[in-house]
Each structure stands twice: as C-alpha cells, then as structure tokens.
Short mmCIF file of C-alpha atoms and ligand atoms in Angstrom, two decimals:
data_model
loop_
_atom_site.label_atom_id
_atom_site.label_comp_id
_atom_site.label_asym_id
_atom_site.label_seq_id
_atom_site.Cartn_x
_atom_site.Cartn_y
_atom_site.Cartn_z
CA UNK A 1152 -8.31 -40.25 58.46
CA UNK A 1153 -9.97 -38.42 61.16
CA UNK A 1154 -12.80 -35.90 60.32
CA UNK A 1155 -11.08 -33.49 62.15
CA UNK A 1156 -7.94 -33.16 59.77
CA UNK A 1157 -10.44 -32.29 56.77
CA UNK A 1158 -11.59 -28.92 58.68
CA UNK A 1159 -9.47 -25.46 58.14
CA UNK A 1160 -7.14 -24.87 60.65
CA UNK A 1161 -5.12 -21.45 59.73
CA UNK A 1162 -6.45 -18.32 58.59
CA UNK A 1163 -4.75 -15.18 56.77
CA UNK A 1164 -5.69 -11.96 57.31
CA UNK A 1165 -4.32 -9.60 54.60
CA UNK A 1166 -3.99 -6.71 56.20
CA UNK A 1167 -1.18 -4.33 54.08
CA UNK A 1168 -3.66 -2.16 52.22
CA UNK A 1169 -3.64 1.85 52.72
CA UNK A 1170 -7.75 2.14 53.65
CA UNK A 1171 -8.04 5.18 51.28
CA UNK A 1172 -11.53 5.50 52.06
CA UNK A 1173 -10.80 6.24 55.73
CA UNK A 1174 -7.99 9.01 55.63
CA UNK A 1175 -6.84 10.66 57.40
CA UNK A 1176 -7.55 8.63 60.24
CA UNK A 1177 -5.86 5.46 58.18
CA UNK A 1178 -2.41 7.50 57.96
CA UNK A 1179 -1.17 6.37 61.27
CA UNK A 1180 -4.08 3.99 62.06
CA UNK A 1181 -4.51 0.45 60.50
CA UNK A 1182 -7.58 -0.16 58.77
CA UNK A 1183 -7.82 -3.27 60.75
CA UNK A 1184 -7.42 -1.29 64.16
CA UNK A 1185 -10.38 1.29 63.36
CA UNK A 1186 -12.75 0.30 66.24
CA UNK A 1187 -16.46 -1.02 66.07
CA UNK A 1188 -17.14 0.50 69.89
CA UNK A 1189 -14.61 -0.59 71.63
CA UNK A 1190 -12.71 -3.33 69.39
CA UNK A 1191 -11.02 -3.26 66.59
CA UNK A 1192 -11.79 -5.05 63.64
CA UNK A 1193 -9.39 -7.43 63.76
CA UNK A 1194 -10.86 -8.45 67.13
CA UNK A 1195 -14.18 -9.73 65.39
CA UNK A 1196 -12.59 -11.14 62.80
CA UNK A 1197 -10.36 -13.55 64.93
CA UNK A 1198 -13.30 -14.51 67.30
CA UNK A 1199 -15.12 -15.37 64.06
CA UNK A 1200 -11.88 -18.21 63.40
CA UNK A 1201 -11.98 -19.21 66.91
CA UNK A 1202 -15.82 -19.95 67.01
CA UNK A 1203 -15.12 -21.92 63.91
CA UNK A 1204 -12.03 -23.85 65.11
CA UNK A 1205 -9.46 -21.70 64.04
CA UNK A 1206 -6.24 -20.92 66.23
CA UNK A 1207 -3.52 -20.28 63.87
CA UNK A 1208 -3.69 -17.26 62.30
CA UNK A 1209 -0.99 -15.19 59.90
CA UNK A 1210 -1.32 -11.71 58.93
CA UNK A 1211 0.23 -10.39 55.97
CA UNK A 1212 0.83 -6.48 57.09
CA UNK A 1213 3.01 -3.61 55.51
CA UNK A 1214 4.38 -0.53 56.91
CA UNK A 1215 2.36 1.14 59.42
CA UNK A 1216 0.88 -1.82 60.59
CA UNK A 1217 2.63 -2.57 64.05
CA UNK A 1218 -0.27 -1.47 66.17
CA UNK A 1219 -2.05 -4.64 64.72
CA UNK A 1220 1.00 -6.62 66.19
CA UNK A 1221 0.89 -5.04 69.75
CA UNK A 1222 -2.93 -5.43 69.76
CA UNK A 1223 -1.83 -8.90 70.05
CA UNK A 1224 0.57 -9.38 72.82
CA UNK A 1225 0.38 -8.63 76.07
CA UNK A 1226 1.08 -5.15 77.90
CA UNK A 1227 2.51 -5.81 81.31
CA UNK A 1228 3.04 -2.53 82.24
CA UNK A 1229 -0.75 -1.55 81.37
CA UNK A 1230 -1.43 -4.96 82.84
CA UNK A 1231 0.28 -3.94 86.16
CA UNK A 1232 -1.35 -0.45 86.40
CA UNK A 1233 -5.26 -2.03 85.88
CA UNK A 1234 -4.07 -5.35 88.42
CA UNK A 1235 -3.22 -1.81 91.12
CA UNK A 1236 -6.64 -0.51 90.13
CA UNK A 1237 -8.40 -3.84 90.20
CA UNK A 1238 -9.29 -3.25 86.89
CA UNK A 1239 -7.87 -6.25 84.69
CA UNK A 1240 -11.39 -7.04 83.22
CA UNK A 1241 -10.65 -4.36 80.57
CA UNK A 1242 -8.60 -6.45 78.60
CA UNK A 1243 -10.04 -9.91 79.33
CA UNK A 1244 -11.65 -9.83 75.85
CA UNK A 1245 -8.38 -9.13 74.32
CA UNK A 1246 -6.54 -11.36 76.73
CA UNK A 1247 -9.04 -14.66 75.68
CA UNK A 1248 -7.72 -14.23 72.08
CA UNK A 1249 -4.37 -13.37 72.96
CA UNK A 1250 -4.29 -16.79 75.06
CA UNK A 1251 -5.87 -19.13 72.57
CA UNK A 1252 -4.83 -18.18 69.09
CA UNK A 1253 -1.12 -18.47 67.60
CA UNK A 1254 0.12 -15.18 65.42
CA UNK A 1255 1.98 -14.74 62.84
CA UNK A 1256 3.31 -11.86 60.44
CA UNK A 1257 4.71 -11.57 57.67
CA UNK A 1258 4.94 -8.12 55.36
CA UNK A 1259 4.05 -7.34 52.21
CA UNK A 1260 6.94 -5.43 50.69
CA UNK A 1261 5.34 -3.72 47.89
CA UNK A 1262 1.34 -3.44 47.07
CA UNK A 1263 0.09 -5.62 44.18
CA UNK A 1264 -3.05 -6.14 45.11
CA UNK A 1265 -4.94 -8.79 47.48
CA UNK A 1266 -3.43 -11.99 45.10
CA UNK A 1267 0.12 -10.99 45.44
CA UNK A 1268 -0.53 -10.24 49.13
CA UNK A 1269 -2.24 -14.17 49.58
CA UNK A 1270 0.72 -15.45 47.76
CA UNK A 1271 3.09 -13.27 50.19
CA UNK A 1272 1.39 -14.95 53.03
CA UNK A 1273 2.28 -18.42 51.82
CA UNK A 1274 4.93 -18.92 54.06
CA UNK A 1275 2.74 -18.82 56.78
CA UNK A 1276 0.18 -21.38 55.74
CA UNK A 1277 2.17 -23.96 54.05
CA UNK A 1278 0.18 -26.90 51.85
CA UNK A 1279 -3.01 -26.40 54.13
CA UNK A 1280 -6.07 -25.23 53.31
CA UNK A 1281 -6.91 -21.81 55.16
CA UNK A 1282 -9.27 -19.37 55.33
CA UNK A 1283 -8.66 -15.52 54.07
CA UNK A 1284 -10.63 -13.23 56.55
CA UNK A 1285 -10.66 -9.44 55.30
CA UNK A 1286 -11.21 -8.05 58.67
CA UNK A 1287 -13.52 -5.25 57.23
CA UNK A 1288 -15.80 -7.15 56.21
CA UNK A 1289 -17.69 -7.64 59.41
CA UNK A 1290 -20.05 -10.62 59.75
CA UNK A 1291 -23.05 -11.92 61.67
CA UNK A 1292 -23.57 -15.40 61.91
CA UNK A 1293 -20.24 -16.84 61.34
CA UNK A 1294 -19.93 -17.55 57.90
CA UNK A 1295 -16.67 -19.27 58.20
CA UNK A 1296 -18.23 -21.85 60.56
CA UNK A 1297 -20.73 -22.41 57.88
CA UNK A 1298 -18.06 -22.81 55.26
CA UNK A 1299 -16.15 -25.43 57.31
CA UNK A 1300 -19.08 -27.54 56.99
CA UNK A 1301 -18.95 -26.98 52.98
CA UNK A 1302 -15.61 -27.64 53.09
CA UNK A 1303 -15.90 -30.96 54.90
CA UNK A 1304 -18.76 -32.04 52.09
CA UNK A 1305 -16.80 -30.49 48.96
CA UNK A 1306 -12.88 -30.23 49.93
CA UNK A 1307 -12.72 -27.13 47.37
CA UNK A 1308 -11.91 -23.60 47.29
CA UNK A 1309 -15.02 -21.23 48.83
CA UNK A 1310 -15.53 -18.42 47.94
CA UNK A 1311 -18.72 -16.16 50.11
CA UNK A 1312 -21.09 -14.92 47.79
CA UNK A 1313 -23.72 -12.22 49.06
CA UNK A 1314 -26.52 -10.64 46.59
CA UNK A 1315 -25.42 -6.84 45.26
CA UNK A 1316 -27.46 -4.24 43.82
CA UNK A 1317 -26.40 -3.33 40.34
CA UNK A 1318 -24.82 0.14 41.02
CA UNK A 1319 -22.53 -1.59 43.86
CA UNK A 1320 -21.91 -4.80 41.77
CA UNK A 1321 -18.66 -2.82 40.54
CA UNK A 1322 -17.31 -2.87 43.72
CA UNK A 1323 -16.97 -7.16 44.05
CA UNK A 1324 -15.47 -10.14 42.18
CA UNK A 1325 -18.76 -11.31 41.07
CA UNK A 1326 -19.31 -15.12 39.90
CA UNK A 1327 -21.64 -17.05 37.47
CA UNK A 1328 -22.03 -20.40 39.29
CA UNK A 1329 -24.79 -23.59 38.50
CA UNK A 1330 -26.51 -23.93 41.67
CA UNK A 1331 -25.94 -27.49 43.47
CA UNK A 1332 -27.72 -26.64 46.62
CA UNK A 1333 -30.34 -24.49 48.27
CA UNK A 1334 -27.30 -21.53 48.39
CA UNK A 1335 -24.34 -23.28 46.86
CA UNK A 1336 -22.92 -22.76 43.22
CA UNK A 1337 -20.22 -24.55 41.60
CA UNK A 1338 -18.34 -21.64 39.37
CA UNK A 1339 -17.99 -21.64 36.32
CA UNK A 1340 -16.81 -17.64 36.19
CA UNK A 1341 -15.16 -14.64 38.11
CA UNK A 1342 -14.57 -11.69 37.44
CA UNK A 1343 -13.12 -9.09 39.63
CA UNK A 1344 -14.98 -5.65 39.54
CA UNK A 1345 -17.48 -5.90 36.49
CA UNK A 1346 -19.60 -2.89 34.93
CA UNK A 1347 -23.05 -3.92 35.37
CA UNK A 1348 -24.05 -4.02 32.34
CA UNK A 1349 -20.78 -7.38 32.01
CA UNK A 1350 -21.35 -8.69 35.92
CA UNK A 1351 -22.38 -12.39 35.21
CA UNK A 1352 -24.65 -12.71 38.23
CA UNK A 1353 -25.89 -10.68 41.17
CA UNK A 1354 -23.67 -12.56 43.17
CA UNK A 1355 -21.02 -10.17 44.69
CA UNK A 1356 -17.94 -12.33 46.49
CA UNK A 1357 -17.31 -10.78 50.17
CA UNK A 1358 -14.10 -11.49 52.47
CA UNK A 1359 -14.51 -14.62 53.39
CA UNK A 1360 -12.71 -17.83 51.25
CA UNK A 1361 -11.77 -21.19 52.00
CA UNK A 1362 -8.72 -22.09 49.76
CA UNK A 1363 -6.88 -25.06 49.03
CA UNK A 1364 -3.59 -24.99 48.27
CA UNK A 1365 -3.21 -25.21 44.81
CA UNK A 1366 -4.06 -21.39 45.18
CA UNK A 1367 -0.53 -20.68 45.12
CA UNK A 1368 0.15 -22.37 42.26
CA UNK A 1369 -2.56 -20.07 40.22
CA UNK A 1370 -1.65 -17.31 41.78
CA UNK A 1371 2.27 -17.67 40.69
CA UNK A 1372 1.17 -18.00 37.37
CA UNK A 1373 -1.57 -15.13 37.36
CA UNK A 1374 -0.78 -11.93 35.85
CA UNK A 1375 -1.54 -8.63 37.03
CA UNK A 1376 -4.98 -7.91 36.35
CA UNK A 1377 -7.79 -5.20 37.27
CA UNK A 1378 -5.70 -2.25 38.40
CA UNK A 1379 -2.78 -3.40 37.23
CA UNK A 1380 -2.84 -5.88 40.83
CA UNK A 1381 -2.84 -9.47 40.98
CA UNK A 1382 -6.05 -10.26 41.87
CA UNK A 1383 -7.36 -13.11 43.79
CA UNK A 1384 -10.67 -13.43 42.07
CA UNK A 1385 -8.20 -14.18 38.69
CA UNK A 1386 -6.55 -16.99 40.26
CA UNK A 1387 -10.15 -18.36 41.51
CA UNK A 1388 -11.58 -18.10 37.94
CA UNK A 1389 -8.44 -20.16 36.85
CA UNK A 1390 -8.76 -22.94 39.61
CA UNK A 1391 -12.48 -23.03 38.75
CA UNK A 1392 -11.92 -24.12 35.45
CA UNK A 1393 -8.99 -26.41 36.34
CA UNK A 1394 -10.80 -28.03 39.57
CA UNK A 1395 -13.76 -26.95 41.70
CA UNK A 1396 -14.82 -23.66 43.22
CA UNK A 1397 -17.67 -23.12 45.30
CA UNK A 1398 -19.35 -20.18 46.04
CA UNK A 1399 -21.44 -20.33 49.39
CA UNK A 1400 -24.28 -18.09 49.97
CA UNK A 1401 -23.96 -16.11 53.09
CA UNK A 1402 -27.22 -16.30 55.74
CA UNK A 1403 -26.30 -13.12 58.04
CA UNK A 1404 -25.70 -9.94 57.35
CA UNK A 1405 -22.86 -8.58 56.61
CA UNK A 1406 -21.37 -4.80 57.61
CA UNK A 1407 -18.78 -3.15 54.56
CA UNK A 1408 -16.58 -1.43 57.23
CA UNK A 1409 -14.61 -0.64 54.25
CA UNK A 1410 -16.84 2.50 53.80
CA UNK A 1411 -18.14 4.58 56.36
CA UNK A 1412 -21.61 4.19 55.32
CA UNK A 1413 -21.21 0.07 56.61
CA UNK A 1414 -19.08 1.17 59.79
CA UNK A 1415 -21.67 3.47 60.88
CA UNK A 1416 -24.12 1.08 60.72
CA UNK A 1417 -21.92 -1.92 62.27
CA UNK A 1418 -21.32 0.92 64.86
CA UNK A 1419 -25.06 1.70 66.04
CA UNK A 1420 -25.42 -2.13 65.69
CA UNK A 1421 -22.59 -3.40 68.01
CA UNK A 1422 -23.28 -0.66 70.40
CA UNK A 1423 -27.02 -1.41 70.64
CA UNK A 1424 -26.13 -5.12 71.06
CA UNK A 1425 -23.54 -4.58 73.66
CA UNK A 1426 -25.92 -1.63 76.13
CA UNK A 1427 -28.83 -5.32 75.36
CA UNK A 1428 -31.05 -3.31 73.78
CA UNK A 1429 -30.73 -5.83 70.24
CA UNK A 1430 -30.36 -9.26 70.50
CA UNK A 1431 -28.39 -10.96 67.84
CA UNK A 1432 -30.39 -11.74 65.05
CA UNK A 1433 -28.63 -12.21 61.71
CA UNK A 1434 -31.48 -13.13 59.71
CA UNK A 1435 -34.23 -10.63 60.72
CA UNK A 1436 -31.71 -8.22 60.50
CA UNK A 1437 -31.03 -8.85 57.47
CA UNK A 1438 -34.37 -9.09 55.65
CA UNK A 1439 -34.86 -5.83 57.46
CA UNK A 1440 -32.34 -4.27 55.18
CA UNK A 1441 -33.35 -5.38 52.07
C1 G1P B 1478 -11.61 -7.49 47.44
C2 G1P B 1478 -11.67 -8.50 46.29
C3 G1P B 1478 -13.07 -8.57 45.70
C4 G1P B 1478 -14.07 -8.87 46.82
C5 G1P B 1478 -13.94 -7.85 47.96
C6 G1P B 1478 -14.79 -8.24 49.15
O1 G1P B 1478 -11.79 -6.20 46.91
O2 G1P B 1478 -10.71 -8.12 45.29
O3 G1P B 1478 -13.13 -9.56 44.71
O4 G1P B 1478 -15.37 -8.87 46.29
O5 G1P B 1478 -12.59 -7.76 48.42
O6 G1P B 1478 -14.76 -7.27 50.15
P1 G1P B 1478 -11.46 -4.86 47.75
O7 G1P B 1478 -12.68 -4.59 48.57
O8 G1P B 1478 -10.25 -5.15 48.57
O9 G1P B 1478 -11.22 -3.79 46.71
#
C-alpha cells in the first residue's frame, strides 16, 4: 500500500450547536461564522485541513446554519461588482478554499449532543478515518498536521489533549493515559466533564480527533450520557478499552473561541499578526501564557 492512503483525508466539522455563550449575536449568526478580524472561524479551521492534506470536508449543521453554506460558494454578483471596482482580492482568501476543498452538509435534526451529531455526519465520511475539527477551538501550529504523523505511526483514534487548570478541568473530556512518548498517552480512561476533585489527569481533550471508523459502531451503541447527550468522549472511553486510543499532546497554543474571554484574545492576536507587528510563534506564545 502506498503511505499516502494511511493519512486522513476527510474532516467533519460539527457545527449544529446553539453557541449559548455568544447570544444574542449567535441567534441569527453561526457560531462558526463569528469572525476572528476578518474571517470566520470556519475559515481557520479549514486552512488548518488543507495545510495538513485535507480537501474533503462535511459539516454536520442545523437550522440557522446556511450562512456557513454560502460562506462557501461563490457570489457572482458580489464577484461582478469587486471585478467593476478592481477589487477581487477581497475574497481571494475565501476563493483559495472555495477552489481546493470539496463540501459537504448534512443536518442534524434534533440536538443530542456532539456524539449523536458525529454519528449524524456518518454519511459523509463513510469507513474512513477523518478528522473532527470544532471550529472554535482555534489553533496555532497545526495540530492536525501533527496528528497525521501519529496517525501514520499508530493507525488509532486521537484524541488532542492540552493541560487544564483545575477550576476549568470541568469544562473538557479529560483522560488518564500511560505515556508512550515524549507527549503521547495510550488511554486507558475518559470522562466527559469531571469535578475536579474525580478528573483523572490534568489532561483536558480540545477539538481536534483523529477517528477510525469503528467510531460509529461505539457511538450506535453509546447511551446518552453527561447532559442527557451522547457524548463523544463516551464512545472514546469504550473504543479505548476495546482497541487503542491515543491522546496527543498539543505544542501551540490554543484560543477557546467558545468564550469570549479566548475570542478576545485570538482577536488582539490575529489582528496583531495580520497589521506584522507578531510573528507567529506558537511556542513562545504559549509559555508566555502559562
Ligand atoms: C466538547 C467535548 C469535550 C471537549 C471539548 C473541547 O465539549 O464534549 O469532551 O473537551 O468539546 O472543546 P463542548 O465544548 O462542546 O461542551
């Protein structure tokens, strides 16, 4: 077999949740679509799968979620009006993704939680492996590059694994892993949203996997659990005692856009780096923060 055909080649974005944190704005506005300067999030998140050799990509939406859709196709009479104005560079960032990467949607008919919507999306990914972005979840660095090479060495289920502070670890599947590598864990437990005082480990899971398959099968047979949702951290426990799960120690940093604390910062961060003033620098920035 060639090495190519072992790396990920289709990614899901779930992308049917109601962004409660950000009302009002999230009423008529995606989530996804809120804008770190002047892209959305969904923007970075796709560039991150193209820099790591990702084209296809589904989205599992729900209501309210067209804009995501149009953000994704062209606009010829916008296109038309800026080509009069000589002014068609506006949208040659949007255009580059538009013209490289395949879309496509599927919705989420009723909210069970971010299992149910990765089992929704199953249509769209077949018996692949693929990678689950959750667009607010804004990286540096590229973690999903970095997690194509894991995959290539381990050909499991990854799971991105980034240390929390105790009064946040509530927030995160957290695992309890034996450490392989400088950074790499084989698990051996997850559980989704843990008091601190029961969190096995420091280690909080952020939106980035790599899963294989066999997902779907756990997640068919996984019943509803934190929240009364079917929760993709539930499934990953049960494929981690059934095969192998790795969690994968990111190196950047990484920006909750989820709350407006993290989007502020990604904010002042992205604009910085675009007016040149900060070059990109994942891992100073990050010991910075700590
Ligand atoms: C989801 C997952 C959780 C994970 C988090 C990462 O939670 O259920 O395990 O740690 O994403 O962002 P959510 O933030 O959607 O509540």
């Amino acid at each position: 077999m060639k090495e190519q055909s072992f790396l990920v080649e289709k990614a899901l974005f779930p992308a049917a949740g109601y962004g409660t944190r950000f009302l009002p704005a999230t009423k008529s506005v995606p989530k996804e679509m809120l804008p770190i300067v002047n892209k959305p999030l969904i923007h970075y998140g796709i560039k991150e799968c193209m820099e790591a050799g990702i084209f296809n990509i589904g989205f599992v939406t729900g209501r309210n979620k067209r804009a995501i859709e149009d953000y994704l196709d062209n606009h010829p009479e916008l296109e038309q009006k800026l080509d009069e104005k000589d002014a068609l560079h506006y949208l040659e960032e949007v255009d580059e993704i538009i013209n490289t990467c395949t879309f496509t949607y599927i919705r989420q008919k009723q909210m069970l939680g971010l299992g149910h919507a990765i089992l929704t999306g199953k249509p769209l990914v077949g018996r692949d492996p693929f990678a689950v972005v959750l667009a607010d979840d804004l990286c540096l660095g590229n973690p999903l590059r970095e997690m194509q090479e894991i995959f290539k060495k381990y050909r499991a289920s990854i799971v991105a694994v980034e240390e929390v502070p105790p009064e946040k670890i509530n927030r995160y599947g957290v695992i309890k892993g034996k450490e392989i590598e400088e950074g790499v864990w084989i698990v051996e437990e997850m559980v989704e949203k843990p008091k601190p005082e029961n969190a096995p480990s420091n280690l909080g899971v952020i939106g980035r996997y790599i899963l294989t398959p066999t997902i779907f099968d756990y997640l068919e047979n996984t019943p509803p659990g934190r929240g009364g949702e079917i929760q993709l951290t539930d499934a990953l426990n049960t494929q981690a005692q059934e095969e192998i799960v790795i969690a994968y120690k990111l190196k950047g940093r990484r920006f909750d856009c989820g709350s407006v604390e993290g989007f502020i910062e990604a904010t002042n961060y992205f604009y910085q780096l675009e007016k040149g003033e900060r070059k990109e620098n994942p891992k100073k920035e990050k010991d910075k923060k700590r």
